[in-house]
Amino acid sequence: MLTLLRTEYRKILPYRTFWVILGIFTGLLFLIVRSAASITINGQTAGPTLYNFPDIWQRLTYIASYFNLLLGILVIILITDEYGFRTLRQQIIDGYFRTDVIASKLLVLLSIAFFATLVVASLGLGFGLSATENASAQQITGNMMYLVYYFVQTLGYMVLAMFVAFLVKKNGLAIIAFLLYFFVEWIIRFKIDDSINQYFPGKVLNSLAPNPTQSIIDSAVGITTTALPPQQAIFPAVFYIVLLTVFAYLLLKSRDL
Amino acid sequence: MANVLEIQGLSKNYGSVAALQNVSFSVPQGSIYGLLGPNGSGKTTTLGIVLDVLNASSGSFQWFSQPYSGASKRRIGAILETPNFYPYLSAYKNLQIVADIKKADHAEIEKVLDVTGLLQRRNSPFKSFSLGMKQRLALAASLLGNPEVLVLDEPTNGLDPQGIADVRELIRKIASEGKTIIIASHLLDEVEKVCTHVAVLQKGILKAAGPVSEILAQQDQVLVSVAQTENALSLLKTLPFVENIIPEREWLKLTLKQGFSSADVNRSLFENNIIASQLVVRKKSLESQFLEIVNK
C-alpha cells in the first residue's frame, strides 16, 4: 500500500499543477476566512466572534466545502493525464493490475483529503485561538466532528471526480461533466420530494457541511429545506464513495486502454 | 522446448470490424519471434491483448504456461506503440516509477540508461527528448527488472539508420543472453535480419507461423524457359506439385509444393516432349514471398 502511494507521489510531487491547485486552495481559504470577520451585514460587522469555538468548525467547513470542486478538478487532471500521457496503459503493461490503479488513486485522494482537513484544522485552531481568550479544551474540541464530516465530504467529491475522470478520460470534458453533474442533480431535486432527494449523492455530500445560517435563510424565505443532519449523512456518503470506487474499477476493467 | 507464450483462437472486434480473427500461435523459449504484417494487420492488437491492455472478444493466452499474474507480468518487458512517459519528469525519475511498478532495484536504472546510451541525459525532462531518444528510453524501461521476455512493437520506428543499427545490435545482444524477444514489425528486412521465428498477419488473419527458415526461405522459385510457352503452361497447370505459375517475359516462374524440386519439373516437361532451354532455381526475394503469403 505504501509503495503504491510512494510511486504516485513520484509522479505528483514534481508536477507544478498539483502545487498550484493546492496553493490556490490553501491561499484562498485563508484569505476568505481572514476577511470574513470584516464582512458587514445590515450595518453590523461580523467581527472576531465569528471565530469563536466551537461554532468556528461548522462555519469553517462550510466555507471550505466550496473548494471541493477545486480539489475535484485537481483529481480529474491527475487521472486524465494518465490517459493523455498513456502512462496508465504502460503501467498496466509493466505490472499493475486494474485493482492497483484504483487503489493507488484512492490512496492519493485519501492523502489529499487528509491534507485539506489539516489545512482547515490549522485555520480553525489559528483563527479560533487568536479570537477566543482562555479557550477551554472542551470548547475547542466541541463540534470538531465537523472536521471528520468535512474529510468524508471532500473525499466524496474527489471520488466522484475520479469516477468521472475514468469515465470521460479527456480532461476538459471530464471537468465540464463533473461540474455539470451538481447542476443537473440540483435541477432534478426540484422535481422530487425532499424525503427522497435528501439521499441524492450531491445533496448527501453537501449535508456533511451544512450552512450554519440555513435556519435563518429558511425562516426568511418561508420554506424549510429537508436535508440529513451530517451525523446521518455520513452513512450514505461512505456508501456512495464505495459504490463510485467500485464503478470506477468496473469501468477500467471492462474497457480497452 | 517450453513455450513462453501460447495464444489460442484470439479474436478481437471493434464494433463490426474484426481486427483479429481466431489467431493461434506459440512463442518458443529463447526465440526471436517476429510478428510481421502491414499496418493495421492486427500486430499491435495481438500484443495489446497478451499485455493486458485490450480485452479479447474471444480466445485465450498463457504466459509461461501459467495463469496471468503480477509476477508473470514482471517477467515481461514491453513497449507497445509509442514510448509512454511523464513529459515533465526526467528520464531518471520516469524510470524510478517504472522500477517501482516492476519491483526492480533502482540501482538498475543507471545501468539500463547506460546500455541505451542515455546516461548523460538522465536528468533531462522526457519532453525535451528527440523521438529516437524517447524510443531508447522506452527500451531502457523495458529492460528494468531483467525480464525473461521482451515484447517490442516497431522498436526501430522513427530511428535514424545509426539508431536502427544500434537497436538491432542491442536486440541480438539481449537474445544472446537467452532471452525471448517478440517483435512486431512491418519491415520484412528487420524480421529476416533478427528473427528466428515469424508469424505473418494480414487483416487480422494469421497467414503463416513458424521458424523463419520454413516460412520465408523454403519455397524457392524455379524459372523455366521453353520454346513452346503455351504447351508448357497448359502442362504445368496440370501438375499437382506446382503451386503457382507467373509468366514473366520469356520465363515461367514456378512455385513448387514442399518436397519437390526443379528435377521434378524437368522430368515432367521432358516426358511430355517439352524441352526446357533453361532451368534456374532462384531464392525468392523476401518481398515476393511475403506478398505471396499475404495474398494467399
mmCIF file of C-alpha atoms in Angstrom, chain B residues 103-278:
data_model
loop_
_atom_site.group_PDB
_atom_site.id
_atom_site.type_symbol
_atom_site.label_atom_id
_atom_site.label_comp_id
_atom_site.label_asym_id
_atom_site.label_seq_id
_atom_site.Cartn_x
_atom_site.Cartn_y
_atom_site.Cartn_z
ATOM 1 C CA LYS B 103 9.676 -4.114 -8.240
ATOM 2 C CA ALA B 104 13.135 -3.714 -9.762
ATOM 3 C CA ASP B 105 16.215 -2.495 -7.928
ATOM 4 C CA HIS B 106 16.730 1.232 -8.526
ATOM 5 C CA ALA B 107 20.437 0.582 -8.994
ATOM 6 C CA GLU B 108 19.499 -0.927 -12.347
ATOM 7 C CA ILE B 109 18.304 2.421 -13.674
ATOM 8 C CA GLU B 110 21.801 3.769 -14.323
ATOM 9 C CA LYS B 111 22.714 0.507 -15.992
ATOM 10 C CA VAL B 112 19.843 0.462 -18.477
ATOM 11 C CA LEU B 113 20.351 4.156 -19.216
ATOM 12 C CA ASP B 114 23.964 3.365 -19.994
ATOM 13 C CA VAL B 115 23.088 0.408 -22.224
ATOM 14 C CA THR B 116 20.718 2.578 -24.244
ATOM 15 C CA GLY B 117 23.149 5.500 -24.393
ATOM 16 C CA LEU B 118 21.052 7.896 -22.344
ATOM 17 C CA LEU B 119 23.148 8.155 -19.210
ATOM 18 C CA GLN B 120 24.301 11.689 -19.987
ATOM 19 C CA ARG B 121 20.735 12.859 -20.480
ATOM 20 C CA ARG B 122 19.290 11.168 -17.424
ATOM 21 C CA ASN B 123 18.295 14.453 -15.790
ATOM 22 C CA SER B 124 16.682 15.996 -18.852
ATOM 23 C CA PRO B 125 12.905 16.047 -18.938
ATOM 24 C CA PHE B 126 11.302 13.493 -21.231
ATOM 25 C CA LYS B 127 9.593 16.205 -23.286
ATOM 26 C CA SER B 128 12.988 17.551 -24.384
ATOM 27 C CA PHE B 129 13.939 14.208 -25.960
ATOM 28 C CA SER B 130 14.024 13.518 -29.687
ATOM 29 C CA LEU B 131 11.883 10.671 -30.998
ATOM 30 C CA GLY B 132 14.908 8.388 -31.155
ATOM 31 C CA MET B 133 15.806 9.145 -27.550
ATOM 32 C CA LYS B 134 12.232 8.567 -26.446
ATOM 33 C CA GLN B 135 12.313 5.213 -28.185
ATOM 34 C CA ARG B 136 15.566 4.319 -26.472
ATOM 35 C CA LEU B 137 14.179 5.370 -23.091
ATOM 36 C CA ALA B 138 11.236 3.038 -23.694
ATOM 37 C CA LEU B 139 13.718 0.289 -24.461
ATOM 38 C CA ALA B 140 15.641 1.125 -21.275
ATOM 39 C CA ALA B 141 12.398 0.934 -19.289
ATOM 40 C CA SER B 142 11.561 -2.446 -20.767
ATOM 41 C CA LEU B 143 14.941 -3.785 -19.639
ATOM 42 C CA LEU B 144 14.330 -2.900 -15.983
ATOM 43 C CA GLY B 145 13.830 -5.889 -13.739
ATOM 44 C CA ASN B 146 15.876 -8.077 -16.058
ATOM 45 C CA PRO B 147 12.832 -9.611 -17.788
ATOM 46 C CA GLU B 148 12.952 -13.019 -19.456
ATOM 47 C CA VAL B 149 10.827 -11.833 -22.345
ATOM 48 C CA LEU B 150 10.942 -8.590 -24.261
ATOM 49 C CA VAL B 151 7.940 -7.505 -26.305
ATOM 50 C CA LEU B 152 8.812 -4.741 -28.734
ATOM 51 C CA ASP B 153 6.291 -3.082 -31.013
ATOM 52 C CA GLU B 154 8.022 -1.453 -34.003
ATOM 53 C CA PRO B 155 11.205 -0.844 -31.991
ATOM 54 C CA THR B 156 13.061 0.901 -34.780
ATOM 55 C CA ASN B 157 10.197 3.170 -35.750
ATOM 56 C CA GLY B 158 11.371 6.747 -36.105
ATOM 57 C CA LEU B 159 15.032 5.974 -35.597
ATOM 58 C CA ASP B 160 17.807 7.112 -37.915
ATOM 59 C CA PRO B 161 19.970 4.463 -39.623
ATOM 60 C CA GLN B 162 22.536 4.502 -36.825
ATOM 61 C CA GLY B 163 19.764 4.215 -34.250
ATOM 62 C CA ILE B 164 18.228 1.294 -36.144
ATOM 63 C CA ALA B 165 21.569 -0.487 -36.261
ATOM 64 C CA ASP B 166 22.110 0.172 -32.538
ATOM 65 C CA VAL B 167 18.697 -1.170 -31.593
ATOM 66 C CA ARG B 168 19.165 -4.301 -33.706
ATOM 67 C CA GLU B 169 22.561 -4.867 -32.164
ATOM 68 C CA LEU B 170 21.015 -4.453 -28.730
ATOM 69 C CA ILE B 171 18.251 -6.930 -29.572
ATOM 70 C CA ARG B 172 20.773 -9.507 -30.722
ATOM 71 C CA LYS B 173 22.828 -8.950 -27.591
ATOM 72 C CA ILE B 174 19.809 -9.400 -25.365
ATOM 73 C CA ALA B 175 18.765 -12.501 -27.300
ATOM 74 C CA SER B 176 22.238 -13.976 -26.882
ATOM 75 C CA GLU B 177 21.651 -13.850 -23.125
ATOM 76 C CA GLY B 178 18.953 -16.462 -23.681
ATOM 77 C CA LYS B 179 16.008 -14.095 -23.513
ATOM 78 C CA THR B 180 12.955 -14.450 -25.663
ATOM 79 C CA ILE B 181 12.094 -11.460 -27.805
ATOM 80 C CA ILE B 182 8.804 -10.798 -29.550
ATOM 81 C CA ILE B 183 8.978 -8.079 -32.191
ATOM 82 C CA ALA B 184 6.121 -6.617 -34.160
ATOM 83 C CA SER B 185 7.235 -5.046 -37.383
ATOM 84 C CA HIS B 186 6.056 -4.179 -40.835
ATOM 85 C CA LEU B 187 9.653 -4.296 -42.024
ATOM 86 C CA LEU B 188 10.428 -7.600 -43.668
ATOM 87 C CA ASP B 189 14.055 -6.856 -43.713
ATOM 88 C CA GLU B 190 14.046 -6.331 -39.953
ATOM 89 C CA VAL B 191 12.319 -9.635 -39.319
ATOM 90 C CA GLU B 192 14.620 -11.504 -41.656
ATOM 91 C CA LYS B 193 17.712 -9.938 -40.139
ATOM 92 C CA VAL B 194 16.943 -10.569 -36.493
ATOM 93 C CA CYS B 195 14.157 -13.135 -36.100
ATOM 94 C CA THR B 196 14.299 -16.893 -35.705
ATOM 95 C CA HIS B 197 10.524 -17.341 -35.924
ATOM 96 C CA VAL B 198 7.797 -15.416 -37.633
ATOM 97 C CA ALA B 199 4.018 -15.126 -37.667
ATOM 98 C CA VAL B 200 2.534 -13.328 -40.639
ATOM 99 C CA LEU B 201 -0.679 -11.396 -40.095
ATOM 100 C CA GLN B 202 -2.907 -9.854 -42.701
ATOM 101 C CA LYS B 203 -6.197 -8.093 -41.938
ATOM 102 C CA GLY B 204 -6.395 -9.853 -38.604
ATOM 103 C CA ILE B 205 -5.882 -13.318 -40.019
ATOM 104 C CA LEU B 206 -2.825 -15.422 -39.299
ATOM 105 C CA LYS B 207 -1.391 -16.357 -42.684
ATOM 106 C CA ALA B 208 1.609 -18.370 -41.584
ATOM 107 C CA ALA B 209 3.628 -19.093 -38.449
ATOM 108 C CA GLY B 210 6.818 -20.985 -37.725
ATOM 109 C CA PRO B 211 10.596 -20.794 -37.983
ATOM 110 C CA VAL B 212 11.819 -18.148 -40.409
ATOM 111 C CA SER B 213 13.671 -20.810 -42.370
ATOM 112 C CA GLU B 214 10.383 -22.614 -43.063
ATOM 113 C CA ILE B 215 8.158 -19.667 -43.689
ATOM 114 C CA LEU B 216 10.323 -17.283 -45.583
ATOM 115 C CA ALA B 217 13.013 -19.357 -47.229
ATOM 116 C CA GLN B 218 11.937 -22.847 -48.128
ATOM 117 C CA GLN B 219 9.825 -22.298 -51.190
ATOM 118 C CA ASP B 220 12.325 -21.373 -53.812
ATOM 119 C CA GLN B 221 11.282 -20.387 -57.264
ATOM 120 C CA VAL B 222 12.002 -22.401 -60.354
ATOM 121 C CA LEU B 223 12.351 -20.386 -63.549
ATOM 122 C CA VAL B 224 11.722 -22.243 -66.746
ATOM 123 C CA SER B 225 12.400 -21.034 -70.254
ATOM 124 C CA VAL B 226 10.894 -23.073 -73.087
ATOM 125 C CA ALA B 227 10.313 -22.595 -76.793
ATOM 126 C CA GLN B 228 6.658 -23.633 -76.710
ATOM 127 C CA THR B 229 5.418 -21.475 -73.845
ATOM 128 C CA GLU B 230 1.749 -22.219 -74.465
ATOM 129 C CA ASN B 231 2.179 -26.000 -74.319
ATOM 130 C CA ALA B 232 4.394 -25.769 -71.271
ATOM 131 C CA LEU B 233 1.936 -23.533 -69.483
ATOM 132 C CA SER B 234 -1.011 -25.869 -70.049
ATOM 133 C CA LEU B 235 1.065 -28.837 -68.915
ATOM 134 C CA LEU B 236 2.451 -27.144 -65.825
ATOM 135 C CA LYS B 237 -1.046 -26.132 -64.784
ATOM 136 C CA THR B 238 -1.997 -29.802 -64.564
ATOM 137 C CA LEU B 239 0.989 -30.808 -62.441
ATOM 138 C CA PRO B 240 -0.073 -31.426 -58.824
ATOM 139 C CA PHE B 241 3.175 -30.197 -57.269
ATOM 140 C CA VAL B 242 3.170 -26.807 -58.983
ATOM 141 C CA GLU B 243 1.587 -24.345 -56.656
ATOM 142 C CA ASN B 244 1.771 -21.175 -58.612
ATOM 143 C CA ILE B 245 2.801 -20.027 -62.089
ATOM 144 C CA ILE B 246 3.634 -16.488 -63.046
ATOM 145 C CA PRO B 247 4.585 -15.935 -66.709
ATOM 146 C CA GLU B 248 7.170 -13.200 -66.951
ATOM 147 C CA ARG B 249 8.539 -12.347 -70.417
ATOM 148 C CA GLU B 250 10.288 -15.480 -71.691
ATOM 149 C CA TRP B 251 10.260 -17.059 -68.234
ATOM 150 C CA LEU B 252 7.699 -19.060 -66.346
ATOM 151 C CA LYS B 253 8.138 -18.539 -62.626
ATOM 152 C CA LEU B 254 7.039 -21.588 -60.681
ATOM 153 C CA THR B 255 6.495 -22.126 -57.013
ATOM 154 C CA LEU B 256 6.591 -25.786 -56.032
ATOM 155 C CA LYS B 257 4.993 -27.621 -53.165
ATOM 156 C CA GLN B 258 7.257 -28.761 -50.365
ATOM 157 C CA GLY B 259 9.360 -31.794 -51.157
ATOM 158 C CA PHE B 260 9.580 -31.132 -54.886
ATOM 159 C CA SER B 261 12.461 -29.664 -56.804
ATOM 160 C CA SER B 262 13.447 -28.402 -60.231
ATOM 161 C CA ALA B 263 14.296 -32.012 -61.179
ATOM 162 C CA ASP B 264 10.621 -32.949 -60.939
ATOM 163 C CA VAL B 265 9.714 -30.091 -63.224
ATOM 164 C CA ASN B 266 12.385 -31.057 -65.702
ATOM 165 C CA ARG B 267 11.290 -34.675 -65.750
ATOM 166 C CA SER B 268 7.645 -33.827 -66.353
ATOM 167 C CA LEU B 269 8.481 -31.439 -69.144
ATOM 168 C CA PHE B 270 10.765 -33.941 -70.812
ATOM 169 C CA GLU B 271 8.238 -36.782 -70.506
ATOM 170 C CA ASN B 272 5.791 -34.577 -72.366
ATOM 171 C CA ASN B 273 8.280 -33.713 -75.062
ATOM 172 C CA ILE B 274 8.794 -30.195 -73.931
ATOM 173 C CA ILE B 275 12.438 -29.275 -73.789
ATOM 174 C CA ALA B 276 13.462 -26.607 -71.383
ATOM 175 C CA SER B 277 16.146 -24.377 -72.749
ATOM 176 C CA GLN B 278 16.898 -23.011 -69.316
#
